[in-house]
Amino acid sequence: MTKWVYSFGDGQAEGSAQDRELLGGKGANLAEMCGLGLPVPPGFTITTEACAWYYAHERSYPPELERQVDAALAEVARITGRRFGDPRNMLLVSVRSGARASMPGMMDTVLNLGLNDDTVEALAAESDDERFAYDSYRRFIQMYSDVVLGLDHEVFEQILEDEKAQRGHEVDTEFTADEWREVITLYKAKIEEELGQPFPQDPREQLWGAIGAVFSSWMNHRAITYRRLHNIPASWGTAVNVQAMVFGNMGETSATGVAFTRNPSTGENRLYGEFLVNAQGEDVVAGIRTPQSITEAGRLESGSDKPSLEKLMPEAFAAFTRISARLEEHYRDMQDLEFTIERGKLWMLQTRSGKRTAKAALKIAVDMANEGLITSDEAVARIDPASLDQLLHPTIDPKAERDVIGVGLPASPGAATGEIVFSSDEAEELKAQGRKVILVRVETSPEDIHGMHASEGILTTRGGMTSHAAVVARGMGKPCVSGAGALRVDTRGGTLTALGRRFSKGEVITIDGTTGQVLAGAVPMLQPELSGDFAAIMEWADAARRMKVRTNAETPADARMARSFGAEGVGLCRTEHMFFEGDRIVAMREMILADGETDRRAALEKLLPMQRSDFVELFEIMAGLPVTIRLLDPPLHEFLPKTEDEIEEVAASLGIEAERLRERTEALHEFNPMLGHRGCRLAVSYPEIAEMQARAIFEAAVEAGARSGSQVVPEIMVPLVGVTAELDFVKARIDAVAADVMRERDTRIGYLVGTMIELPRAAIAAGAIAESAEFFSFGTNDLTQTTFGISRDDAASFLETYRRKGILEEDPFVSLDREGVGELVRLGAERGRAARPDLKLGICGEHGGDPASIAFCEEVGLDYVSCSPFRVPIARLAAAQAAVRNKA
Ligand code: PEP
Ligand code: MG
């Protein structure tokens, strides 16, 4: 026969913390505390399996359930010496839901269940406090009607407010017992009027009503939404916890409170919590009365003149400190506790691992490892890598008021404040005057690089998580909110319209790239701190991980930043980003507009020294670490001006006819540039471009090598290869240039030529490609785009709908799609390694900075991940966690 009900009480329990799946988090921990001999009011837990049964059988109960509940109630009666429904010796209970994971969307609690017109008298007599008894009864009616009978609590609030006003009371505590009696009569009349039946007087009916309400709440709208947001399967179900009541509101020697064994916002190792004298659970969170500090130290810190629990009830306080220390040691984690003191006696009502800020999580993990409570690997495993984002950037002070005017995608973390500008040139001008700006665009293009550099943050109204703005901003470590579709940008008029409010150029806004919010005005910020606990966790992570972590960087500033975050080389230098700055774009355009190869080579000659000095600097910053340089990737038209005004201007500066520029732009126009003339296809059409880049790389390697006295071994990466012959064609040119430079400089240069695997065909043909390639770097941005056939630039407009409708759980451009794209990565890695066992494997798509994707990379056995500079610490931690998990 199935066991549906698990009892606990009197130092014994049928379940334990191991039974979380069956008993839910709350039930399992109540059982555990009981098993430890801690003072827990006796009770029982109806299992999550009963909930599953309930839904599988048209919301009915398993036949044996009633008998098992009765037996458990009898056990509670034995322990407490009270009986459910007995007016001479009544047992009152609380009923609470409790799923495997804590779920705020569900029914929470019904207290004082079992009260009725008879038992309330008994409670009054027993407590010798009529006021307390009737107050408890009216609370019960209110709570039960709300969560079980579905009567909006507003109905009761209204009655209460009217009564208060009529009697001239300011607060609830001024009601006398008789007045509460009258309120109760009004409540009951209202219930009958609304529901057509009286408030249930039979405690058993009340109990089964509450049990049904808990099970039903599993499928309420809030719970369903919460589950969807947190990936909790509907099949888990909730447990029901029924427990003998203890009263924190039985006079001045009673109290109720919540506490954390360490400070959840700073992590400080000191008991931290609040309580209220003469109050019941919900009063502490309801915020009607101001709670008092548990410890004297906490009271002094808050400057409160209300006594601490330590002073007020020293014995209960001493017991509570002992128990909280014991629980923390037992669970080996910071605990979030609920307790009640009934006439001086302490009762524990809940323990669970406490939620904490990123900063507190670091401190607690490091402290606990140093205290010997956990190992350094466990400390590493306890930090959510994504939460490090909060620590690497300035963040909005959580206490600050937020005047939110719009929300977009959290494209690049951190917060920034500045004056609105609508063009990159303006951004640069104002920056030169020492002003701080936010660049606001419909979307950005490579021509905005200088403006993005000059601004504090970037806001776009179009584009997704891998849009140009998002990728470049992350690379630069600048906050970015992308795709804020509800905002309207009028570039010509110089206005930004949001929620009907209009903001002009020069007005100050703040963007929060961690949440995607756009706010009016300046907002107080907190600055990052990278030493101390952060450094300790990183050191332990580095000791635990197998994969290397490189960075995607091209500018010296990014490369330096990445090194300071612990990058172990460059995994992707997107050389096209080096062609936009200053006078380079002019030479680049000359090259694109050149008539024939001779002219083109002449223009390339101008670009060569600029590229070379870029690479020298990069090699020097990365001193001795590997640097992967990718040959030019985007289609050429990206470098040409777009609007008529820009065309006129550029034509004038190049000294050519606007008409010719227009013609060339049109000739280069593509319907699908992402699938067009880009990547190695450019190098096949114009080998001289690849040759110039190769020469710049080799000459820079020689120069940097000579300066540092140690050899630089560049890794040259060919993008968007689909067939081996493409790679062979380009590699032959690279090898020829290498031979030339070696001859000219009379030196030897070590180098590797490899390719990106970013097309399905390349992954499938990886065996053949590896015959020519010395390394692979999985370009999972393009690989995702081409595997799904979803444009990375247009996906944002419908992917959110896909997620909302449950078709895709995650944006595959953010977190690697294991089933499809991941299989191609696995296949590419296997086939590549089979052909060339020492093939070096890495990833440089945006997924290289995403913890879940990094875990996948560890499983597949990649040698390194590469990500934007600010993601480097996240990747170090995620790689360590993946390695520890894989070892286990
Ligand atoms: C990729 O496609 O994953 C990649 C890293 O290249 P890019 O984003 O520059 O196309
Ligand atoms: Mg790519």
PDB file of C-alpha atoms and ligand atoms in Angstrom, residues 630 633 678 720 756 758 782 792, ligand 2:
ATOM      1  CA  ARG A 630      40.715  35.857 -37.949  1.00  0.00           C
ATOM      2  CA  ASP A 633      34.843  38.258 -42.368  1.00  0.00           C
ATOM      3  CA  ARG A 678      31.722  37.081 -46.757  1.00  0.00           C
ATOM      4  CA  LEU A 720      33.163  30.544 -42.812  1.00  0.00           C
ATOM      5  CA  MET A 756      36.228  28.324 -37.837  1.00  0.00           C
ATOM      6  CA  GLU A 758      30.477  27.737 -38.299  1.00  0.00           C
ATOM      7  CA  ASP A 782      26.905  31.496 -37.343  1.00  0.00           C
ATOM      8  CA  ARG A 792      20.891  36.248 -36.001  1.00  0.00           C
TER       9      ARG A 792
HETATM   10 MG    MG B   2      30.886  33.917 -37.646  1.00  0.00          MG
END
